[in-house]
Coordinates of C-alpha atoms and ligand atoms in Angstrom, one line a residue:
M1 CA -9.8 5.7 -48.3
T2 CA -8.4 5.1 -44.8
A3 CA -5.8 7.5 -43.4
P4 CA -2.3 6.0 -43.2
L5 CA -1.4 4.7 -39.8
P6 CA 1.1 6.9 -37.9
V7 CA 4.7 5.8 -37.9
R8 CA 5.6 4.7 -34.4
R9 CA 9.0 4.4 -32.9
P10 CA 9.6 0.9 -31.6
V11 CA 10.6 0.7 -28.0
R12 CA 13.9 -1.1 -27.5
H13 CA 15.4 0.9 -24.7
V14 CA 13.7 1.8 -21.4
V15 CA 15.5 4.4 -19.3
I16 CA 14.5 4.6 -15.7
A17 CA 15.2 7.9 -14.0
G18 CA 15.7 7.3 -10.3
G19 CA 16.9 4.5 -8.1
G20 CA 14.6 4.5 -5.1
T21 CA 12.3 1.5 -4.5
A22 CA 10.2 2.4 -7.5
G23 CA 13.0 2.6 -9.9
W24 CA 14.6 -0.7 -8.8
L25 CA 11.3 -2.5 -8.6
A26 CA 10.7 -1.5 -12.3
A27 CA 14.2 -2.5 -13.3
A28 CA 14.0 -5.9 -11.6
A29 CA 10.8 -6.9 -13.2
L30 CA 11.5 -5.5 -16.7
S31 CA 15.0 -6.9 -16.9
R32 CA 13.9 -10.4 -15.7
Q33 CA 10.8 -10.6 -17.8
L34 CA 11.6 -8.6 -21.0
G35 CA 15.4 -8.5 -20.8
S36 CA 15.8 -10.5 -24.0
L37 CA 13.7 -8.0 -25.9
I38 CA 14.6 -4.7 -24.5
A39 CA 17.6 -2.9 -22.8
V40 CA 17.0 -1.4 -19.4
T41 CA 19.1 1.4 -18.0
L42 CA 18.6 3.1 -14.6
I43 CA 20.1 6.4 -13.6
E44 CA 20.4 7.3 -9.9
S45 CA 22.1 10.0 -8.0
D46 CA 23.9 9.2 -4.7
E47 CA 24.1 12.9 -4.1
I48 CA 20.3 13.3 -4.1
G49 CA 19.5 10.0 -2.3
T50 CA 16.1 8.3 -1.8
V51 CA 13.1 9.1 0.4
G52 CA 14.3 6.1 2.6
V53 CA 10.9 5.1 4.0
G54 CA 8.3 2.6 2.7
E55 CA 8.7 -0.4 4.9
A56 CA 5.2 -1.9 5.3
T57 CA 3.7 -3.9 2.5
I58 CA 0.6 -5.9 1.6
P59 CA 0.2 -9.5 0.3
T60 CA 0.2 -8.6 -3.4
I61 CA 4.0 -8.1 -3.0
R62 CA 4.4 -11.9 -3.1
R63 CA 2.9 -12.2 -6.6
F64 CA 5.2 -9.4 -7.8
H65 CA 8.2 -11.1 -6.3
E66 CA 7.4 -14.2 -8.4
I67 CA 7.4 -12.0 -11.5
A68 CA 10.6 -10.2 -10.6
G69 CA 12.3 -13.4 -9.4
V70 CA 12.7 -12.3 -5.8
D71 CA 13.4 -15.4 -3.6
E72 CA 11.5 -15.0 -0.3
R73 CA 14.1 -16.3 2.1
A74 CA 17.0 -14.4 0.4
F75 CA 15.0 -11.2 0.3
M76 CA 13.9 -11.6 3.9
A77 CA 17.5 -12.2 5.1
A78 CA 18.8 -9.2 3.1
T79 CA 16.2 -6.8 4.3
G80 CA 15.8 -7.8 7.9
A81 CA 12.2 -8.5 7.0
T82 CA 9.4 -9.8 9.3
Y83 CA 6.0 -11.2 8.4
K84 CA 3.0 -8.9 8.5
L85 CA -0.6 -10.2 8.9
G86 CA -2.4 -6.9 9.1
I87 CA -2.5 -3.4 10.7
A88 CA -3.7 -2.6 14.2
F89 CA -5.5 0.8 14.3
E90 CA -5.4 2.4 17.7
G91 CA -7.4 5.4 18.7
W92 CA -9.0 5.9 15.3
T93 CA -12.6 6.1 16.5
R94 CA -11.7 7.6 19.9
P95 CA -8.6 7.5 22.2
G96 CA -8.1 4.0 23.7
D97 CA -10.0 1.9 21.2
R98 CA -8.4 -0.6 18.8
Y99 CA -9.3 -2.7 15.8
V100 CA -7.4 -4.8 13.3
H101 CA -7.5 -4.7 9.5
S102 CA -6.1 -8.2 8.8
F103 CA -5.2 -9.7 5.4
G104 CA -7.4 -12.7 6.1
T105 CA -10.9 -13.8 5.2
L106 CA -13.7 -13.4 7.7
G107 CA -15.4 -16.7 8.3
R108 CA -17.1 -18.6 5.5
G109 CA -20.0 -16.9 3.5
T110 CA -22.2 -18.4 0.8
W111 CA -22.9 -17.4 -2.8
L112 CA -25.8 -15.3 -1.5
G113 CA -23.9 -13.2 0.9
D114 CA -20.7 -12.7 2.7
F115 CA -20.0 -14.1 6.2
H116 CA -20.5 -10.8 8.0
H117 CA -24.2 -11.0 7.3
F118 CA -24.4 -14.1 9.5
W119 CA -22.3 -12.5 12.1
L120 CA -24.5 -9.4 12.1
E121 CA -27.5 -11.6 12.6
A122 CA -25.9 -13.4 15.6
R123 CA -24.9 -10.0 17.0
D124 CA -28.5 -8.9 16.8
R125 CA -29.5 -12.0 18.8
G126 CA -26.8 -11.3 21.4
F127 CA -24.0 -13.8 20.6
G128 CA -21.2 -14.2 18.0
G129 CA -18.4 -12.4 19.8
D130 CA -15.9 -10.3 17.9
I131 CA -15.8 -10.6 14.2
G132 CA -12.0 -10.9 14.4
E133 CA -12.4 -14.3 16.1
Y134 CA -13.4 -15.7 12.7
C135 CA -10.2 -14.8 11.0
A136 CA -7.0 -16.7 11.5
E137 CA -4.7 -13.8 10.3
H138 CA -6.4 -11.5 12.8
Q139 CA -6.0 -13.9 15.7
A140 CA -2.5 -14.9 14.8
A141 CA -1.4 -11.2 14.5
L142 CA -2.7 -10.5 18.0
A143 CA -1.2 -13.6 19.4
G144 CA 2.2 -12.8 17.8
R145 CA 2.2 -16.1 15.9
Y146 CA 3.2 -17.0 12.4
G147 CA 4.7 -20.0 10.6
K148 CA 4.3 -22.1 7.5
D149 CA 6.0 -25.0 5.7
G150 CA 4.3 -27.7 7.6
S151 CA 4.5 -26.0 11.0
S152 CA 0.8 -25.1 11.0
E153 CA -2.4 -27.2 10.8
P154 CA -3.4 -28.2 7.2
G155 CA -5.4 -25.5 5.5
P156 CA -4.8 -22.6 3.2
E157 CA -1.6 -20.7 4.0
L158 CA -2.2 -17.5 5.9
S159 CA -2.3 -14.4 3.8
Y160 CA 0.8 -12.4 4.6
A161 CA 3.0 -9.6 3.6
F162 CA 6.3 -8.2 5.0
H163 CA 7.9 -5.4 7.0
L164 CA 11.2 -4.6 5.3
D165 CA 14.1 -2.2 5.4
A166 CA 13.5 0.1 2.4
T167 CA 17.2 0.9 1.8
A168 CA 18.2 -2.7 1.9
Y169 CA 15.3 -3.6 -0.3
A170 CA 16.4 -1.2 -3.0
R171 CA 19.9 -2.6 -2.7
H172 CA 18.6 -6.2 -3.1
L173 CA 16.5 -5.3 -6.1
R174 CA 19.5 -3.5 -7.6
A175 CA 21.6 -6.7 -7.4
L176 CA 18.8 -8.8 -9.0
S177 CA 18.3 -6.2 -11.7
E178 CA 22.0 -6.0 -12.6
A179 CA 22.3 -9.8 -12.6
A180 CA 19.4 -9.9 -15.1
G181 CA 21.2 -7.4 -17.4
A182 CA 20.0 -3.9 -16.3
T183 CA 22.7 -1.2 -16.6
R184 CA 23.1 1.3 -13.7
I185 CA 24.4 4.8 -14.3
E186 CA 25.4 6.9 -11.3
G187 CA 24.9 10.6 -12.0
R188 CA 22.7 13.6 -11.6
I189 CA 20.2 14.3 -14.4
A190 CA 20.9 18.0 -15.2
D191 CA 19.0 18.5 -18.5
I192 CA 16.2 16.8 -20.3
R193 CA 15.7 17.3 -24.1
R194 CA 12.5 16.7 -26.0
D195 CA 12.1 15.8 -29.6
P196 CA 10.9 19.0 -31.3
D197 CA 8.6 17.2 -33.7
T198 CA 6.9 14.7 -31.4
G199 CA 7.3 16.3 -28.0
D200 CA 8.6 13.0 -26.7
I201 CA 11.5 12.9 -24.3
A202 CA 14.6 12.2 -26.3
T203 CA 17.7 12.4 -24.0
L204 CA 18.7 12.9 -20.4
T205 CA 22.0 14.8 -19.9
L206 CA 23.9 14.2 -16.7
A207 CA 25.8 16.8 -14.8
D208 CA 29.1 15.5 -16.1
G209 CA 27.9 15.8 -19.7
R210 CA 27.0 12.2 -20.5
V211 CA 23.9 11.9 -22.6
V212 CA 21.5 8.9 -22.3
E213 CA 19.0 8.3 -25.1
G214 CA 15.9 6.2 -24.7
D215 CA 12.6 5.2 -26.4
L216 CA 10.5 5.0 -23.2
F217 CA 11.3 6.7 -19.9
L218 CA 10.1 5.8 -16.5
D219 CA 10.0 8.8 -14.1
C220 CA 11.0 7.3 -10.7
T221 CA 12.5 10.6 -9.4
G222 CA 10.3 10.7 -6.4
F223 CA 8.3 13.8 -5.3
R224 CA 10.5 15.9 -7.7
A225 CA 8.8 14.3 -10.8
L226 CA 11.6 15.7 -12.9
L227 CA 10.3 14.3 -16.2
M228 CA 6.6 14.3 -15.7
A229 CA 6.1 17.6 -14.0
D230 CA 9.2 19.7 -14.8
T231 CA 9.7 18.6 -18.4
L232 CA 6.3 17.4 -19.7
G233 CA 4.3 19.8 -17.5
V234 CA 1.7 17.2 -16.4
G235 CA -0.4 18.7 -13.5
Y236 CA -1.2 17.3 -10.1
E237 CA -4.7 16.7 -8.8
D238 CA -4.7 17.9 -5.1
W239 CA -6.6 15.7 -2.6
S240 CA -5.5 17.5 0.5
R241 CA -9.0 18.7 1.3
W242 CA -9.8 15.1 2.1
L243 CA -6.4 14.0 3.4
P244 CA -4.8 17.1 4.8
T245 CA -1.7 15.6 6.5
D246 CA 1.3 16.9 4.7
R247 CA 4.4 16.0 6.7
A248 CA 6.0 12.9 8.2
L249 CA 8.9 12.4 10.6
A250 CA 10.7 9.0 10.8
V251 CA 13.1 7.6 13.3
Q252 CA 14.6 4.2 13.9
T253 CA 14.9 2.4 17.3
P254 CA 16.4 -0.9 18.5
A255 CA 14.8 -4.2 17.6
M256 CA 11.9 -5.5 19.8
A257 CA 12.5 -8.7 21.7
A258 CA 9.6 -10.4 19.9
P259 CA 8.5 -8.4 16.7
P260 CA 4.8 -8.8 16.2
P261 CA 3.5 -9.7 12.7
L262 CA 1.5 -6.5 12.7
T263 CA 2.0 -2.9 11.8
R264 CA 0.7 -0.4 14.4
A265 CA -1.0 2.8 13.3
R266 CA -1.8 4.9 16.3
A267 CA -3.9 8.0 16.0
H268 CA -2.8 11.3 17.7
H269 CA -4.5 14.6 17.9
A270 CA -3.3 15.8 14.4
G271 CA -2.6 12.6 12.5
W272 CA -1.2 9.2 13.4
G273 CA 2.1 7.3 13.9
W274 CA 3.4 4.0 12.7
R275 CA 5.5 1.3 14.2
I276 CA 7.0 -1.2 11.8
P277 CA 9.0 -4.0 13.5
L278 CA 12.0 -5.4 11.6
R279 CA 14.4 -8.0 12.8
H280 CA 17.3 -5.6 13.3
R281 CA 15.4 -2.5 14.3
V282 CA 12.0 -0.8 14.4
G283 CA 10.8 1.9 12.0
N284 CA 8.8 4.6 13.7
G285 CA 7.2 7.7 12.3
I286 CA 4.4 10.1 12.6
V287 CA 2.2 11.7 9.9
Y288 CA 0.7 15.0 10.7
A289 CA -1.1 18.1 9.3
S290 CA 1.2 21.1 9.6
A291 CA -1.8 23.3 10.0
H292 CA -2.5 21.5 13.4
L293 CA 1.0 20.6 14.6
S294 CA 4.4 22.3 14.3
D295 CA 7.5 20.4 13.3
D296 CA 9.0 20.9 16.7
A297 CA 5.9 19.6 18.5
A298 CA 5.7 16.7 16.1
H299 CA 9.4 15.9 16.8
D300 CA 8.6 15.8 20.6
L301 CA 5.5 13.7 20.1
L302 CA 7.4 11.2 18.0
L303 CA 10.2 10.8 20.5
A304 CA 7.7 10.6 23.4
G305 CA 6.0 7.6 21.8
I306 CA 9.0 5.4 20.9
D307 CA 10.6 2.6 22.9
G308 CA 14.3 2.8 23.3
E309 CA 16.9 5.2 22.2
P310 CA 16.6 6.7 18.7
L311 CA 19.1 5.2 16.3
S312 CA 18.8 8.0 13.7
T313 CA 17.9 11.7 13.6
P314 CA 14.3 12.3 12.8
R315 CA 13.9 14.3 9.5
V316 CA 10.9 16.0 8.1
I317 CA 9.4 14.6 4.9
R318 CA 7.0 17.0 3.1
Y319 CA 4.3 15.8 0.7
R320 CA 1.0 16.8 -0.9
T321 CA -1.6 14.1 -1.2
G322 CA -3.0 13.7 -4.7
R323 CA -2.3 12.2 -8.1
R324 CA -0.4 13.0 -11.3
E325 CA -3.1 13.9 -13.8
Q326 CA -1.7 11.4 -16.3
A327 CA 0.4 8.5 -15.2
W328 CA 1.6 8.0 -18.8
A329 CA 2.2 11.1 -21.0
A330 CA 4.1 11.1 -24.3
N331 CA 6.8 8.5 -23.9
C332 CA 7.1 8.7 -20.2
I333 CA 5.4 6.9 -17.3
A334 CA 5.4 8.0 -13.7
L335 CA 5.9 5.3 -11.1
G336 CA 6.2 5.7 -7.3
L337 CA 6.1 9.1 -5.6
S338 CA 6.3 11.0 -9.0
S339 CA 2.9 9.5 -9.9
G340 CA 1.1 10.7 -6.7
F341 CA 0.9 10.0 -3.1
V342 CA -1.7 8.8 -0.6
E343 CA -0.3 8.6 2.9
P344 CA 1.1 5.2 4.1
L345 CA -1.8 4.3 6.4
E346 CA -2.7 1.2 4.4
S347 CA 0.8 0.5 3.0
T348 CA -0.3 0.9 -0.6
S349 CA 2.5 2.9 -2.3
L350 CA 4.8 0.0 -3.2
H351 CA 1.8 -2.0 -4.3
L352 CA 0.9 0.8 -6.7
V353 CA 4.4 0.8 -8.2
M354 CA 4.1 -3.0 -8.7
T355 CA 0.8 -2.8 -10.4
G356 CA 2.1 0.0 -12.6
V357 CA 5.1 -2.1 -13.7
T358 CA 2.9 -5.2 -14.2
R359 CA 0.4 -3.2 -16.3
L360 CA 3.2 -1.8 -18.4
M361 CA 4.7 -5.2 -19.1
Q362 CA 1.2 -6.5 -20.0
C363 CA 0.7 -3.8 -22.7
F364 CA 4.4 -3.2 -23.4
P365 CA 4.6 -1.0 -26.6
F366 CA 7.3 -3.0 -28.4
D367 CA 6.1 -1.6 -31.8
G368 CA 5.6 1.9 -30.6
I369 CA 3.3 3.8 -28.3
A370 CA -0.3 3.8 -29.3
G371 CA -2.6 6.5 -27.9
P372 CA -5.4 4.0 -26.8
V373 CA -2.9 2.0 -24.7
R374 CA -1.8 5.1 -22.9
T375 CA -5.4 6.1 -22.3
R376 CA -6.3 2.7 -20.9
F377 CA -3.2 2.7 -18.7
N378 CA -4.2 6.1 -17.3
E379 CA -7.8 5.1 -16.7
Q380 CA -6.7 2.1 -14.7
A381 CA -4.1 4.0 -12.7
R382 CA -6.7 6.7 -11.9
A383 CA -9.3 4.1 -10.7
E384 CA -6.8 2.2 -8.7
L385 CA -5.5 5.3 -6.8
E386 CA -9.0 6.7 -6.3
G387 CA -10.0 3.4 -4.7
V388 CA -7.0 3.6 -2.3
R389 CA -7.8 7.3 -1.6
D390 CA -11.4 6.5 -0.6
F391 CA -10.3 3.6 1.6
V392 CA -7.8 5.8 3.5
I393 CA -10.3 8.7 3.8
L394 CA -12.8 6.1 5.3
H395 CA -10.5 5.7 8.4
Y396 CA -10.4 9.4 9.0
H397 CA -14.0 10.3 8.3
L398 CA -15.7 7.9 10.6
N399 CA -14.1 9.1 13.8
R400 CA -15.6 10.3 17.0
R401 CA -12.6 12.2 18.4
D402 CA -12.9 15.7 19.8
E403 CA -9.8 17.4 18.5
P404 CA -10.2 20.1 15.8
F405 CA -8.2 18.0 13.2
W406 CA -10.6 15.1 13.7
A407 CA -13.7 17.1 13.9
D408 CA -12.7 18.6 10.5
R409 CA -12.2 15.1 9.0
R410 CA -15.7 14.1 10.2
D411 CA -17.3 17.3 8.8
T412 CA -15.6 17.4 5.5
P413 CA -17.8 15.8 2.8
V414 CA -16.1 12.7 1.3
P415 CA -15.9 11.9 -2.4
D416 CA -19.3 10.7 -3.8
T417 CA -17.8 7.3 -4.5
L418 CA -17.1 6.8 -0.8
A419 CA -20.2 8.4 0.5
S420 CA -22.4 6.0 -1.5
R421 CA -20.3 3.0 -0.3
I422 CA -20.7 4.1 3.4
A423 CA -24.4 4.6 2.9
L424 CA -24.8 1.2 1.3
F425 CA -23.1 -0.6 4.1
A426 CA -24.8 1.4 6.8
E427 CA -28.2 0.7 5.4
T428 CA -27.9 -2.9 4.2
G429 CA -24.6 -4.4 5.3
H430 CA -23.5 -4.8 1.6
A431 CA -19.9 -4.1 0.7
H432 CA -18.2 -4.6 -2.7
Q433 CA -14.9 -4.7 -4.5
D434 CA -15.0 -3.1 -8.0
A435 CA -12.8 -3.8 -11.0
D436 CA -9.4 -2.2 -10.7
E437 CA -9.9 -1.9 -7.0
L438 CA -7.4 -3.2 -4.5
F439 CA -9.3 -3.6 -1.3
R440 CA -11.4 -6.8 -0.8
V441 CA -14.9 -6.9 0.6
D442 CA -13.5 -8.1 3.9
S443 CA -11.2 -5.1 4.1
W444 CA -14.0 -2.7 3.7
V445 CA -16.1 -4.6 6.3
Q446 CA -13.3 -4.7 8.8
V447 CA -12.6 -1.0 8.6
M448 CA -16.3 0.0 8.5
L449 CA -17.1 -2.1 11.6
G450 CA -13.8 -1.0 13.2
Q451 CA -14.7 2.6 12.7
G452 CA -18.1 1.9 14.3
V453 CA -20.5 1.6 11.4
Y454 CA -23.0 -1.2 12.4
P455 CA -25.5 -1.7 9.5
R456 CA -29.2 -1.0 10.2
A457 CA -30.0 -4.2 8.3
H458 CA -28.3 -7.2 6.8
H459 CA -29.2 -10.1 4.4
R460 CA -32.2 -12.0 5.7
M461 CA -30.8 -15.4 4.6
A462 CA -28.9 -15.3 7.9
G463 CA -32.2 -15.0 9.7
I464 CA -33.5 -18.4 8.4
M465 CA -31.3 -20.3 10.9
G466 CA -32.6 -20.9 14.4
D467 CA -30.5 -19.8 17.3
A468 CA -29.0 -23.3 18.0
R469 CA -28.0 -23.8 14.4
L470 CA -26.5 -20.4 14.0
R471 CA -24.6 -20.7 17.2
Q472 CA -23.2 -24.1 16.2
V473 CA -22.1 -22.9 12.7
L474 CA -20.3 -19.9 14.2
E475 CA -18.8 -21.9 17.0
T476 CA -17.3 -24.4 14.6
M477 CA -15.7 -21.6 12.6
R478 CA -14.4 -19.9 15.7
R479 CA -12.9 -23.2 17.0
D480 CA -11.2 -23.9 13.7
V481 CA -9.6 -20.5 13.7
A482 CA -8.5 -20.9 17.4
R483 CA -7.1 -24.4 16.7
R484 CA -5.2 -23.2 13.6
V485 CA -3.7 -20.3 15.4
A486 CA -2.7 -22.4 18.4
S487 CA -0.8 -24.7 16.1
L488 CA 1.4 -21.9 14.8
P489 CA 4.8 -21.1 16.3
A490 CA 5.7 -17.8 17.8
H491 CA 6.5 -15.3 15.0
D492 CA 10.0 -14.6 16.3
A493 CA 10.8 -18.3 16.8
F494 CA 9.7 -19.0 13.3
L495 CA 11.8 -16.2 11.9
A496 CA 14.8 -17.5 13.8
T497 CA 14.5 -21.0 12.4
H498 CA 13.1 -20.2 8.9
L499 CA 15.8 -17.7 8.1
S500 CA 18.8 -19.3 9.7
Ligands
FAD1 C1 6.5 9.1 5.3 C2 6.3 8.0 4.2 C3 6.1 6.7 4.6 C4 5.9 5.7 3.7 N1 5.6 4.4 4.1 C5 5.3 3.5 3.2 C6 4.9 2.2 3.5 O1 4.9 1.8 4.7 N2 4.6 1.3 2.6 C7 4.6 1.6 1.2 O2 4.3 0.8 0.4 N3 5.0 2.9 0.9 C8 5.3 3.8 1.8 N4 5.7 5.0 1.4 C9 5.9 5.3 0.0 C10 7.3 4.7 -0.4 O3 8.3 5.3 0.4 C11 7.6 5.1 -1.9 O4 6.5 4.7 -2.7 C12 8.8 4.3 -2.4 O5 9.9 4.5 -1.5 C13 9.2 4.7 -3.8 O6 9.8 6.0 -3.7 P1 10.4 6.5 -5.1 O7 11.3 5.5 -5.6 O8 9.3 6.9 -6.0 O9 11.2 7.8 -4.7 P2 12.6 8.1 -4.0 O10 12.9 7.1 -3.0 O11 12.6 9.5 -3.5 O12 13.6 7.9 -5.1 C14 13.9 8.9 -6.1 C15 15.1 8.5 -6.9 O13 15.3 9.5 -7.9 C16 16.6 9.9 -7.9 N5 16.7 11.3 -8.4 C17 15.9 12.3 -8.2 N6 16.3 13.4 -8.9 C18 17.4 13.0 -9.6 C19 18.2 13.6 -10.6 N7 18.1 14.9 -10.9 N8 19.2 12.8 -11.1 C20 19.3 11.5 -10.9 N9 18.6 10.9 -10.0 C21 17.6 11.6 -9.4 C22 17.0 9.8 -6.4 O14 18.4 9.8 -6.3 C23 16.4 8.5 -6.0 O15 17.2 7.5 -6.4 C24 5.9 6.0 2.3 C25 6.2 7.3 1.9 C26 6.4 8.3 2.9 C27 6.7 9.7 2.4

């Protein structure tokens, strides 16, 4: 005799606690895609506010925007957005150096091996130039060019993302969510009740006494993690031994005359600083380890590195790098800062919210929450965040700077998953992207080379070509990239015409 199947509570009402970017991204996608099947309610508190940062994104945002019904032009106009083709890393191996991690593809490889093997072969023979010369996004970013819709040479569209105003973005997503049927409740969640039989979250009580019931809850309450940590007691896996920065300071400055389609990440003696150019202003900030830099000194360092008068008062944001041990526990899913945090070096947090929401919609528990679905969701969330963690550690670990903070980063053993990846590349030139991993082979290659790892060997297929042939193949690719980039308009000119 088989045991009777457990009775499950169907999920008809999703309650989102928190209206930062995470909450509104979830509300926008759920209400647009599943709004005819479920009710979506979001609770946010103006009194508490949002973290108010999170302004650099990666190309996956465009796919999510299609899912959530975000029109690109309207969104760009509403959020003062600019295009982004990559990130310039300054001073990450030693002060004064620079490399770019672009969103593009490096050259053209073959089924046998990726392009960088050919480039490494040429480099050994004394030609080939910089690997960035084989990537249109890389070159366009440095040249301050971007355009589309017939304004560039024929060919695949450049791979791009956006810089955006986080507060305006949440506002824009809110308007879309409400238009798609989501209900917004303003109020502070003061009490959370659990079902005594199942342990599930049953109700959220607001400070004014209103009670909100739900079947599935999304914890989007930011670093507070009100539902996941305080109520369900889900622990936090601390990763600060590998990524010890624990504070950030952000400040806004006036717009640049010609905003580049590139985020800047400049290393300093105890962390790094960002510059994110928007149309109406620039977002600046620094990330630092409080064990190596006081808040006052960080404040001075931030203000010394900005262009123009500050438009806001810098405020300290505290965080602990790591991940919530379960992204989904009982009938609650953590999204955004409540689910964990890896510093914004590679602009991954909003992406992780988006993949979390997408995954939830793909396995949505209309007929009740089944344990195996939760387990699978948690495994994917863990693998994804660990991949991001390793990629970010890579930048820190492979430095040659002298300061104690950087010497510690070099000397601290990295996770085994990353150590084997570095060793593989250093020995053979092979790089890989595993299932559930965000970063492409070309991302790993750009950062490994950028951080100074030149492999001892590479695939010998590249050695079959004689000098003249190899030169010719590479030169053709380089010329194609240069021609394509030269055909693009200046980024600021394109923004002005495209968004007018
Ligand atoms: C310094 C820094 C820089 C960053 N830069 C980037 C970047 O460039 N790119 C990127 O992708 N990500 C970045 N991030 C991450 C990004 O900011 C977040 O992932 C994103 O903003 C989502 O935040 P959130 O919605 O989870 O939290 P929050 O913005 O903190 O929102 C929490 C919400 O919960 C509500 N709330 C909390 N408690 C209660 C309560 N008791 N009752 C009712 N409501 C409540 C709040 O009012 C708010 O609406 C950065 C993060 C930091 C710290």
